[in-house]
Amino acid sequence: MNKFYITTPIYYVNAQPHIGSAYTTIAADVLARYYRAQNYDVHFLTGTAEHGTKMATAAKAAGQTPQEFVDTNSRLFKTAWDKLGIKYDDFIRTTETRHESAVKKFFLKLQKSGKVYEDEYQGLYCVGHEAFIKESELDDQGNCPDHARPPEKIKEKNWFFKLSDYADLLKTKITSGEFQIEPPSRRHEVLSFIEQGLEDISISRPHVEWAIPLPWDTSQTIYVWLDELFNYCSAIGYGSDQEKFNTYWPADLHLIGKDIIKFHCVIWPALLEAIGEPWPKKIFAHGFFTVDGQKISKSLGNAIDPLDIANEYGIDTLRYFMLRDIPFGSDGDFSHARLKARYNADLANGLGNLVSRTLNMIEQYSISPLTKGGLRGVKELDSQHPIDNLQSKIDTHIQNLAFDKALAAIWNIISQADELIEETKPWELVKSAGKTPGVNAKTPGVDEARVKLEQVLSQLYQSLVAINEHLAPFLPDTHAKLTDLLAARPIKKPVNPLFARKK
Ligand SMILES: [Zn+2]
């Protein structure tokens, strides 16, 4: 059995689940569902990042201990993903014992690799990023441009990792495609970053109160970013369940946002190389949203709660809109007007209407019985029927993470079915058709209208079956409802609206 190990980044618990984290997690969920349906042994991992100064400070502000704070906030993510119908296989928290003990084993191995040394670090540190920042990256006021505040000036003892040793290997594996970075714009960005020369990185810091101690020097704690990256290995049993680890590692796909490519595409593979583990096969970085044309910011108060959208329009509308409207990998705009337009045109009037029209005609015109293959006895279908190559189109688009194109291919079948109805006008055919099914007529031409009517409705029904099958990973709720509708004979009257707004 082929396996497919897919991960999202683990999310910082000092912020609530937002539209960006929902976007990555929904995309991962679609892929996990798709590969499960293809009989892969899928392992879908998500989770929360819970260490570091940022958490300790946020906990203090909330009047809680760090542990209380991260327990409460991690639950918000689980709840949100449950409400959005995300079916992950595992949820890792970096404060769990299984993670902390695996990280310690990983660091001891890293120390033995000979790629670790002690030195003094002098420079700037942005707590918002939990990362060192260069003078050249600051804005005119001397602030971190992303966090609008000055970094801390730091002079301290750190342990370092010889990242600079890995530039050639990284270039070779990225250029050959052995280590895949997608989309190509991100691959070029990573290669040009490596081209500028790699500096060694700090792997530990002194005096960080809410972090994992460095196993060989407990005056230091492990730099949170490296602790976090290792979740992809700790969650599948690194150092404790070797069989499980061997089953799933290396990851087939790390889905990330474009802001964390340096950590995932440069530092992470180098660390794995140092401890003798294979690199992930592929890293795909998606883009960012604006909301109604504006950058998401606290001062504008335009952050979107994905649960609000799901409450109003249903989970599937949120999933459909995000994956259909914005090519995965590009930046995009989350426009409320376009969400509504897509909901009306593509879902309620598009798919919803086709389903109710088709099932109503089948019932009203006494077309029966139906099987998954269509009408019994009606075999003669147009050989150019578009559902013939839908599967291979979708397979290709999914492999490229082109969710928008996969959905467009499904919606193309919907348009063609609508056209078939308009061209053949079943409501006129039925007027001249006899009541007896014409397919068994011995004499051709006896009841052509009846034969044609049954062929048309059979074709429509088969289109719905195909659409429903391919919708499953994208719109799981709709898939469940439609499966029920397609199986029910006599049909449920009135045909339940597939897409009903709740507000
Ligand atoms: Zn910053």
Coordinates of C-alpha atoms and ligand atoms in Angstrom, one line a residue:
M1 CA 0.0 0.0 0.0
N2 CA 1.3 3.4 -0.9
K3 CA 1.5 5.9 1.9
F4 CA 0.9 9.7 1.9
Y5 CA 2.1 11.7 4.8
I6 CA 0.9 15.3 4.7
T7 CA 1.3 18.0 7.2
T8 CA 0.2 21.6 7.9
P9 CA 2.5 24.0 9.8
I10 CA 1.7 23.9 13.5
Y11 CA -0.1 27.1 14.5
Y12 CA 0.9 29.5 17.2
V13 CA -1.6 29.4 20.0
N14 CA -1.2 33.1 20.9
A15 CA -3.6 33.9 18.1
Q16 CA -7.0 32.3 17.3
P17 CA -7.6 30.2 14.3
H18 CA -8.0 32.6 11.4
I19 CA -8.7 32.4 7.7
G20 CA -5.0 31.8 6.8
S21 CA -4.7 28.8 9.1
A22 CA -8.1 27.5 7.9
Y23 CA -6.9 27.8 4.3
T24 CA -3.8 25.6 4.7
T25 CA -5.7 23.1 6.9
I26 CA -8.6 22.8 4.4
A27 CA -6.2 22.3 1.5
A28 CA -4.5 19.5 3.5
D29 CA -7.9 18.0 4.3
V30 CA -8.8 17.9 0.6
L31 CA -5.6 16.1 -0.3
A32 CA -5.9 13.7 2.6
R33 CA -9.5 12.8 1.5
Y34 CA -8.4 12.5 -2.1
Y35 CA -5.5 10.1 -1.4
R36 CA -7.6 8.1 1.1
A37 CA -10.1 7.5 -1.7
Q38 CA -7.3 6.3 -3.9
N39 CA -6.5 3.7 -1.2
Y40 CA -3.3 5.3 0.1
D41 CA -2.3 4.9 3.7
V42 CA -2.8 8.6 4.5
H43 CA -1.4 10.3 7.6
F44 CA -2.6 13.9 8.0
L45 CA -0.9 15.8 10.8
T46 CA -1.7 19.2 12.1
G47 CA -1.1 20.8 15.5
T48 CA -0.1 23.7 17.6
A49 CA 3.2 25.4 18.5
E50 CA 3.2 26.3 22.1
H51 CA 6.7 27.3 23.3
G52 CA 8.6 30.6 23.5
T53 CA 8.7 34.1 24.9
K54 CA 5.7 35.1 22.9
M55 CA 3.5 32.5 24.6
A56 CA 4.9 33.2 28.1
T57 CA 4.1 36.9 27.6
A58 CA 0.6 36.3 26.2
A59 CA -0.1 33.9 29.2
K60 CA 1.0 36.6 31.6
A61 CA -1.3 39.1 30.0
A62 CA -4.2 36.7 30.2
G63 CA -3.4 36.1 33.9
Q64 CA -2.7 32.4 33.3
T65 CA 0.2 30.1 33.6
P66 CA 1.8 29.3 30.3
Q67 CA 0.5 25.7 30.5
E68 CA -3.1 26.8 31.2
F69 CA -2.8 29.3 28.4
V70 CA -1.6 26.9 25.8
D71 CA -4.1 24.2 26.9
T72 CA -7.0 26.6 26.5
N73 CA -5.9 28.0 23.2
S74 CA -4.8 24.7 21.6
R75 CA -8.4 23.5 22.2
L76 CA -9.7 26.5 20.1
F77 CA -7.8 25.0 17.1
K78 CA -9.2 21.5 17.6
T79 CA -12.7 22.9 18.0
A80 CA -12.3 25.1 14.8
W81 CA -11.1 22.2 12.7
D82 CA -13.8 19.9 14.0
K83 CA -16.4 22.6 13.1
L84 CA -14.9 22.9 9.6
G85 CA -15.1 19.1 9.1
I86 CA -11.4 18.6 9.0
K87 CA -10.5 14.9 9.4
Y88 CA -6.9 14.9 10.6
D89 CA -5.2 11.7 11.7
D90 CA -3.1 13.3 14.4
F91 CA -2.8 16.6 16.3
I92 CA 0.6 17.3 17.8
R93 CA 1.2 19.9 20.5
T94 CA 4.8 20.9 21.1
T95 CA 4.3 20.8 24.9
E96 CA 3.4 17.1 24.8
T97 CA 5.8 14.7 26.4
R98 CA 6.0 12.7 23.2
H99 CA 7.3 15.8 21.4
E100 CA 9.7 17.1 24.0
S101 CA 11.4 13.7 24.5
A102 CA 11.8 13.2 20.7
V103 CA 13.2 16.7 20.4
K104 CA 15.8 15.9 23.0
K105 CA 16.8 12.7 21.2
F106 CA 17.1 14.7 18.0
F107 CA 19.3 17.3 19.5
L108 CA 21.6 14.7 21.1
K109 CA 22.0 13.2 17.6
L110 CA 22.6 16.6 16.2
Q111 CA 25.4 17.3 18.7
K112 CA 27.1 14.0 17.8
S113 CA 27.0 14.9 14.1
G114 CA 29.9 17.3 14.7
K115 CA 28.0 20.2 13.1
V116 CA 27.3 21.9 16.4
Y117 CA 29.6 24.4 18.2
E118 CA 29.4 27.1 20.9
D119 CA 29.9 30.8 20.1
E120 CA 28.7 34.2 21.0
Y121 CA 25.8 35.8 19.2
Q122 CA 25.6 39.5 18.9
G123 CA 22.7 40.9 17.0
L124 CA 19.0 41.6 16.8
Y125 CA 16.1 39.4 17.8
C126 CA 12.4 40.0 17.0
V127 CA 10.1 38.3 19.5
G128 CA 7.1 38.6 17.2
H129 CA 9.0 36.4 14.7
E130 CA 10.8 34.4 17.4
A131 CA 13.7 34.9 15.1
F132 CA 17.0 36.7 14.6
I133 CA 16.6 39.6 12.2
K134 CA 19.2 41.6 10.2
E135 CA 19.8 45.3 10.4
S136 CA 19.1 45.5 6.7
E137 CA 15.6 44.0 7.2
L138 CA 14.4 46.8 9.5
D139 CA 12.2 49.7 8.3
D140 CA 13.2 53.4 8.5
Q141 CA 12.2 53.7 12.1
G142 CA 14.3 50.7 13.0
N143 CA 11.3 48.4 13.5
C144 CA 10.6 44.9 12.3
P145 CA 8.4 45.7 9.2
D146 CA 6.0 42.8 10.1
H147 CA 5.6 43.5 13.8
A148 CA 6.0 47.3 13.8
R149 CA 8.3 47.3 16.8
P150 CA 12.0 47.4 17.4
P151 CA 13.9 44.1 17.8
E152 CA 15.9 43.4 21.0
K153 CA 19.6 43.9 20.9
I154 CA 21.1 40.6 22.1
K155 CA 24.6 39.6 23.1
E156 CA 24.7 36.1 24.4
K157 CA 26.2 32.6 24.3
N158 CA 24.4 30.3 21.8
W159 CA 25.0 26.9 20.3
F160 CA 25.3 27.1 16.6
F161 CA 24.6 24.7 13.7
K162 CA 26.9 24.6 10.7
L163 CA 24.2 25.4 8.1
S164 CA 26.8 26.9 5.9
D165 CA 28.1 23.4 5.2
Y166 CA 24.9 22.5 3.3
A167 CA 24.7 25.1 0.6
D168 CA 26.0 22.9 -2.3
L169 CA 23.9 19.9 -1.3
L170 CA 20.8 22.0 -1.0
K171 CA 21.4 23.5 -4.5
T172 CA 22.0 20.1 -6.0
K173 CA 18.9 18.5 -4.6
I174 CA 16.6 21.4 -5.3
T175 CA 17.9 21.9 -8.9
S176 CA 17.6 18.2 -9.7
G177 CA 14.1 18.0 -8.3
E178 CA 15.0 15.4 -5.8
F179 CA 13.8 17.9 -3.2
Q180 CA 10.8 19.6 -4.6
I181 CA 9.8 23.2 -3.8
E182 CA 6.6 24.5 -5.3
P183 CA 5.4 26.7 -6.9
P184 CA 8.5 27.6 -9.0
S185 CA 8.5 31.2 -7.8
R186 CA 9.3 29.9 -4.3
R187 CA 11.9 27.5 -5.6
H188 CA 13.7 30.5 -7.2
E189 CA 13.4 32.5 -4.1
V190 CA 15.0 29.7 -2.0
L191 CA 17.8 29.2 -4.6
S192 CA 18.7 32.9 -4.6
F193 CA 18.7 33.0 -0.8
I194 CA 21.2 30.1 -0.8
E195 CA 23.2 31.8 -3.6
Q196 CA 23.7 34.8 -1.3
G197 CA 25.6 32.6 1.1
L198 CA 24.3 30.6 4.1
E199 CA 25.3 31.6 7.6
D200 CA 25.4 29.2 10.5
I201 CA 22.3 29.5 12.8
S202 CA 21.8 29.6 16.5
I203 CA 20.1 26.5 17.8
S204 CA 19.8 27.5 21.4
R205 CA 19.3 30.6 23.6
P206 CA 19.9 31.3 27.3
H207 CA 17.1 32.4 29.7
V208 CA 14.0 31.6 27.6
E209 CA 11.5 30.6 30.3
W210 CA 9.0 28.6 28.3
A211 CA 11.1 26.3 26.1
I212 CA 12.7 22.8 26.0
P213 CA 16.1 22.7 27.8
L214 CA 19.1 21.8 25.6
P215 CA 20.0 18.2 26.8
W216 CA 23.8 18.8 27.1
D217 CA 23.7 22.4 28.4
T218 CA 20.7 23.1 30.6
S219 CA 21.6 26.7 30.9
Q220 CA 20.3 27.0 27.4
T221 CA 16.9 26.2 25.8
I222 CA 16.3 24.9 22.3
Y223 CA 15.5 27.6 19.8
V224 CA 11.7 27.4 19.4
W225 CA 11.7 27.2 15.6
L226 CA 13.8 24.1 15.6
D227 CA 11.7 22.6 18.3
E228 CA 8.6 23.3 16.1
L229 CA 10.1 22.0 12.9
F230 CA 10.8 18.7 14.5
N231 CA 7.0 18.1 15.2
Y232 CA 6.8 16.4 11.7
C233 CA 9.1 13.7 13.1
S234 CA 8.1 13.6 16.8
A235 CA 4.4 13.0 15.9
I236 CA 5.1 9.8 14.0
G237 CA 7.2 8.2 16.7
Y238 CA 10.8 9.4 16.1
G239 CA 12.9 7.7 18.8
S240 CA 10.0 5.9 20.3
D241 CA 8.0 4.0 17.7
Q242 CA 10.6 3.2 14.9
E243 CA 8.1 1.1 13.0
K244 CA 5.6 3.9 12.7
F245 CA 8.3 6.4 11.9
N246 CA 9.7 4.2 9.1
T247 CA 6.1 3.8 7.7
Y248 CA 5.5 7.5 7.2
W249 CA 8.8 9.3 7.0
P250 CA 9.8 11.1 4.8
A251 CA 6.8 13.3 4.6
D252 CA 5.3 13.4 1.1
L253 CA 4.2 16.9 1.4
H254 CA 4.6 19.8 3.8
L255 CA 2.0 22.5 3.1
I256 CA 3.2 25.9 4.4
G257 CA 2.6 29.6 4.0
K258 CA 5.1 31.5 1.9
D259 CA 6.5 33.4 4.9
I260 CA 8.2 30.3 6.4
I261 CA 10.0 28.9 3.4
K262 CA 13.5 29.6 4.7
F263 CA 12.9 27.4 7.7
H264 CA 11.3 24.6 5.8
C265 CA 13.3 24.6 2.6
V266 CA 16.8 25.4 3.9
I267 CA 17.2 24.8 7.6
W268 CA 14.9 21.8 7.9
P269 CA 16.5 19.6 5.2
A270 CA 20.0 20.5 6.5
L271 CA 19.1 19.4 10.0
L272 CA 17.7 16.2 8.7
E273 CA 20.8 15.6 6.7
A274 CA 22.9 16.1 9.8
I275 CA 21.1 13.5 11.8
G276 CA 21.0 11.1 8.8
E277 CA 17.3 11.2 8.0
P278 CA 15.8 11.6 4.6
W279 CA 14.4 14.9 3.5
P280 CA 10.7 15.6 2.9
K281 CA 9.8 14.9 -0.7
K282 CA 7.9 18.1 -1.4
I283 CA 7.2 21.5 0.1
F284 CA 4.4 23.6 -1.3
A285 CA 4.0 27.2 -0.1
H286 CA 0.7 28.9 -0.7
G287 CA 0.1 32.7 -0.9
F288 CA -1.6 35.2 1.4
F289 CA -5.0 36.9 1.3
T290 CA -6.0 40.4 1.4
V291 CA -9.6 41.0 2.5
D292 CA -11.8 43.0 0.1
G293 CA -8.6 44.4 -1.3
Q294 CA -7.0 45.4 2.0
K295 CA -4.2 43.9 4.0
I296 CA -5.6 42.0 7.1
S297 CA -4.8 44.1 10.1
K298 CA -5.9 44.6 13.7
S299 CA -6.4 48.3 13.2
L300 CA -8.8 47.7 10.3
G301 CA -10.6 45.0 12.2
N302 CA -11.0 43.1 9.0
A303 CA -9.8 39.7 10.1
I304 CA -12.2 36.9 9.0
D305 CA -13.3 34.2 11.3
P306 CA -13.7 31.1 9.1
L307 CA -16.4 29.8 11.5
D308 CA -18.6 32.9 10.8
I309 CA -18.5 32.2 7.1
A310 CA -19.1 28.5 7.7
N311 CA -22.1 29.3 9.9
E312 CA -23.7 31.6 7.4
Y313 CA -23.0 29.7 4.1
G314 CA -22.1 26.2 5.3
I315 CA -18.7 24.6 5.5
D316 CA -18.6 23.6 1.9
T317 CA -19.1 27.1 0.6
L318 CA -16.1 28.3 2.5
R319 CA -14.0 25.3 1.2
Y320 CA -15.3 25.8 -2.4
F321 CA -14.7 29.6 -2.4
M322 CA -11.1 29.5 -1.1
L323 CA -10.0 26.7 -3.3
R324 CA -11.9 27.8 -6.5
D325 CA -11.4 31.5 -6.4
I326 CA -7.7 31.8 -5.6
P327 CA -5.1 29.6 -7.4
F328 CA -3.3 27.7 -4.6
G329 CA 0.3 29.1 -4.5
S330 CA -0.7 32.7 -5.6
D331 CA -1.7 35.6 -3.4
G332 CA -5.4 36.4 -3.6
D333 CA -8.2 38.5 -2.3
F334 CA -10.9 37.2 0.0
S335 CA -13.8 39.2 -1.3
H336 CA -17.1 38.9 0.4
A337 CA -18.9 40.0 -2.8
R338 CA -17.2 37.2 -4.8
L339 CA -17.9 34.7 -2.1
K340 CA -21.6 35.5 -2.3
A341 CA -21.5 35.5 -6.1
R342 CA -19.8 32.1 -6.2
Y343 CA -22.3 30.8 -3.7
N344 CA -25.2 31.9 -5.8
A345 CA -23.9 31.1 -9.3
D346 CA -21.8 28.0 -8.8
L347 CA -23.4 26.3 -5.8
A348 CA -27.1 27.2 -5.2
N349 CA -28.0 27.9 -8.9
G350 CA -25.3 25.8 -10.5
L351 CA -25.0 22.4 -8.8
G352 CA -28.0 22.8 -6.5
N353 CA -30.4 23.6 -9.4
L354 CA -29.1 20.9 -11.7
V355 CA -29.7 18.3 -9.0
S356 CA -33.2 19.3 -8.3
R357 CA -34.2 19.8 -12.0
T358 CA -32.8 16.4 -12.9
L359 CA -34.2 14.4 -10.1
N360 CA -37.6 16.1 -10.4
M361 CA -37.8 15.2 -14.1
I362 CA -36.8 11.6 -13.5
E363 CA -39.6 11.3 -10.9
Q364 CA -42.2 13.3 -12.9
Y365 CA -41.6 11.5 -16.2
S366 CA -41.7 8.1 -14.5
I367 CA -38.2 7.2 -15.6
S368 CA -37.1 4.1 -13.7
P369 CA -35.4 2.2 -12.4
L370 CA -32.0 4.0 -12.0
T371 CA -28.8 2.4 -11.1
K372 CA -25.4 3.9 -10.5
G373 CA -24.6 3.3 -14.2
G374 CA -27.7 5.2 -15.2
L375 CA -31.0 3.8 -16.6
R376 CA -31.2 0.1 -16.9
G377 CA -31.2 -0.8 -20.5
V378 CA -29.9 2.5 -21.8
K379 CA -26.3 1.9 -22.9
E380 CA -26.1 4.1 -25.8
L381 CA -24.3 7.2 -24.6
D382 CA -22.4 9.8 -26.5
S383 CA -18.8 8.5 -26.7
Q384 CA -17.6 12.1 -26.3
H385 CA -19.4 12.3 -23.0
P386 CA -17.2 14.7 -20.9
I387 CA -17.3 12.5 -17.8
D388 CA -15.1 9.9 -19.6
N389 CA -11.8 11.7 -18.9
L390 CA -12.7 13.7 -15.8
Q391 CA -10.8 11.4 -13.4
S392 CA -7.5 11.8 -15.2
K393 CA -7.9 15.5 -15.4
I394 CA -8.6 15.7 -11.7
D395 CA -5.7 13.4 -10.9
T396 CA -3.3 15.7 -12.8
H397 CA -4.7 18.9 -11.2
I398 CA -4.5 17.4 -7.7
Q399 CA -0.9 16.3 -8.2
N400 CA -0.1 19.9 -9.1
L401 CA -2.2 21.2 -6.2
A402 CA -4.3 23.1 -8.8
F403 CA -7.5 22.9 -6.8
D404 CA -9.1 25.7 -8.8
K405 CA -8.6 23.7 -12.0
A406 CA -9.9 20.5 -10.6
L407 CA -13.1 22.3 -9.4
A408 CA -13.4 24.0 -12.8
A409 CA -13.2 20.6 -14.5
I410 CA -16.1 19.4 -12.3
W411 CA -18.1 22.5 -12.9
N412 CA -17.6 22.1 -16.6
I413 CA -19.6 18.9 -16.4
I414 CA -22.3 20.9 -14.6
S415 CA -22.4 23.4 -17.5
Q416 CA -22.5 20.7 -20.1
A417 CA -25.4 19.0 -18.3
D418 CA -27.3 22.3 -18.2
E419 CA -26.7 22.7 -21.9
L420 CA -28.0 19.2 -22.6
I421 CA -31.2 20.1 -20.8
E422 CA -31.6 23.3 -22.8
E423 CA -30.9 21.6 -26.1
T424 CA -33.1 18.5 -25.7
K425 CA -35.9 20.1 -23.8
P426 CA -37.1 17.0 -21.9
W427 CA -40.4 18.7 -21.0
E428 CA -41.3 18.8 -24.7
L429 CA -40.0 15.2 -25.4
V430 CA -42.3 14.0 -22.7
K431 CA -45.4 15.4 -24.4
S432 CA -44.9 13.2 -27.4
A433 CA -43.5 10.2 -25.6
G434 CA -45.6 7.2 -24.7
K435 CA -45.7 5.8 -21.2
T436 CA -44.0 2.5 -22.0
P437 CA -40.2 2.5 -21.8
G438 CA -39.2 2.6 -25.5
V439 CA -35.8 1.1 -25.1
N440 CA -37.2 -2.4 -25.5
A441 CA -39.3 -1.6 -28.5
K442 CA -38.7 -4.1 -31.2
T443 CA -39.6 -1.7 -34.0
P444 CA -37.3 1.2 -34.3
G445 CA -39.0 4.5 -34.5
V446 CA -42.0 3.4 -32.6
D447 CA -41.5 5.7 -29.7
E448 CA -38.4 7.7 -30.5
A449 CA -39.4 10.5 -28.1
R450 CA -39.5 8.0 -25.2
V451 CA -36.1 6.6 -26.1
K452 CA -34.5 10.0 -26.4
L453 CA -36.1 11.2 -23.1
E454 CA -34.6 8.2 -21.3
Q455 CA -31.2 8.7 -22.8
V456 CA -31.1 12.3 -21.9
L457 CA -32.2 11.7 -18.3
S458 CA -29.8 8.8 -18.0
Q459 CA -27.0 10.9 -19.2
L460 CA -27.9 13.7 -16.7
Y461 CA -28.1 11.1 -13.9
Q462 CA -24.7 9.7 -14.8
S463 CA -23.3 13.2 -14.8
L464 CA -24.6 13.8 -11.3
V465 CA -23.1 10.5 -10.1
A466 CA -19.7 11.4 -11.6
I467 CA -19.9 15.0 -10.2
N468 CA -20.8 13.6 -6.8
E469 CA -17.9 11.1 -6.8
H470 CA -15.3 13.8 -7.6
L471 CA -16.8 16.4 -5.3
A472 CA -16.1 14.1 -2.3
P473 CA -12.7 15.4 -1.2
F474 CA -13.6 19.1 -1.8
L475 CA -17.2 19.3 -0.5
P476 CA -17.7 16.4 1.9
D477 CA -21.0 17.6 3.3
T478 CA -22.5 18.2 -0.1
H479 CA -21.2 14.8 -1.2
A480 CA -23.0 13.1 1.7
K481 CA -26.3 14.8 1.0
L482 CA -26.1 14.2 -2.7
T483 CA -25.2 10.5 -2.2
D484 CA -28.4 10.3 -0.2
L485 CA -30.5 12.1 -2.8
L486 CA -29.2 10.0 -5.7
A487 CA -29.9 6.8 -4.0
A488 CA -33.5 7.6 -2.9
R489 CA -36.3 6.2 -4.9
P490 CA -38.9 7.6 -5.1
I491 CA -36.9 10.9 -4.8
K492 CA -37.3 13.0 -1.7
K493 CA -39.9 15.7 -2.4
P494 CA -39.2 18.5 -2.5
V495 CA -35.6 17.8 -3.3
N496 CA -33.8 19.2 -0.3
P497 CA -31.8 22.3 -1.2
L498 CA -28.2 21.3 -1.2
F499 CA -27.0 24.8 -0.3
A500 CA -29.1 26.7 2.1
R501 CA -28.0 29.9 3.8
K502 CA -28.5 30.0 7.5
K503 CA -28.7 33.8 8.0
Ligands
ZN1 ZN 9.1 40.6 13.5

